[in-house]
Amino acid sequence: MDASIMDGRDLSAGAVSAVRCIANPTKLARLVMEKKFAADMGIPEIPVEKLITERSKKHLEKEKLEKGAHKADCPKNSGTVGAVALDCKGNLAYATSTGGIVNKMVGRVGDSPCIGAGGYADNNVGAVSTTGHGESILKVNLARLALFHVEQGKTVDAAAELALNYMKSKLKGLGGLILVSKTGDWVAKWTSATMPWAAVKNGKLQAGIDLCDTKTMDLH
Ligand code: ASP
């Protein structure tokens, strides 16, 4: 698994890659950020089998058969999980972790633990977490690219679209991202087939998977 995390207050960041038997790699990335290490901190380990579901085994076999790792798009259902947050004090943060089905197939470290690619957070601009074809995400620095467009005055929607379209037109790379700006505007956007997402703002929960399929719920 790969994971990274970033604190938008001071741009401190932590990342881990190719770790095994860690129940929550994002917590480990946070400990790296805070300069403490897993064993010293008593991070619980679990047997590797517990992290591999029957479903993901079948998926891996299927992807191997289809040689999906070499296609410049993104595997469905990668196991990547991302979060971005803006708190009431104006602090921004992101975290991204992945079970990395492609990592298992080709033995590589992906974009998720790379700051600027798998995510980025800066209190002056916003926070982004990304998913999709890691090789493309790394080359265009997708998270930082989206925030660059926000810095240039684009809306969060336009910034996400510009960044994802650049990756698609330049590299045929598909993916998705969630972005929250320092003003609390947010977007979930993707060029891949689907991207399950959810957002909470002012007591209102919104969630979706497919395009044009957003559900809204009042949390009060
Ligand atoms: N970006 C991940 C990787 O390439 C996979 C994904 O998010 O779909 O490792």
PDB file of C-alpha atoms in Angstrom, residues 6-12 91-94 121-124:
ATOM      1  CA  MET A   6      -0.173  16.938   4.096  1.00  0.00           C
ATOM      2  CA  ASP A   7      -0.903  19.790   6.501  1.00  0.00           C
ATOM      3  CA  GLY A   8      -1.809  22.986   4.658  1.00  0.00           C
ATOM      4  CA  ARG A   9      -0.681  25.210   7.554  1.00  0.00           C
ATOM      5  CA  ASP A  10       3.034  24.678   7.056  1.00  0.00           C
ATOM      6  CA  LEU A  11       3.162  22.263   4.057  1.00  0.00           C
ATOM      7  CA  SER A  12       4.497  19.506   6.304  1.00  0.00           C
ATOM      8  CA  ASN A  91      -6.753  24.924   7.983  1.00  0.00           C
ATOM      9  CA  LEU A  92      -6.612  22.612   4.987  1.00  0.00           C
ATOM     10  CA  ALA A  93      -5.348  19.043   4.730  1.00  0.00           C
ATOM     11  CA  TYR A  94      -5.457  16.064   2.439  1.00  0.00           C
ATOM     12  CA  ALA A 121      -2.673  21.009   0.676  1.00  0.00           C
ATOM     13  CA  ASP A 122      -1.805  24.649   1.191  1.00  0.00           C
ATOM     14  CA  ASN A 123      -3.823  26.968   3.443  1.00  0.00           C
ATOM     15  CA  ASN A 124      -3.224  29.773   0.928  1.00  0.00           C
TER      16      ASN A 124
END
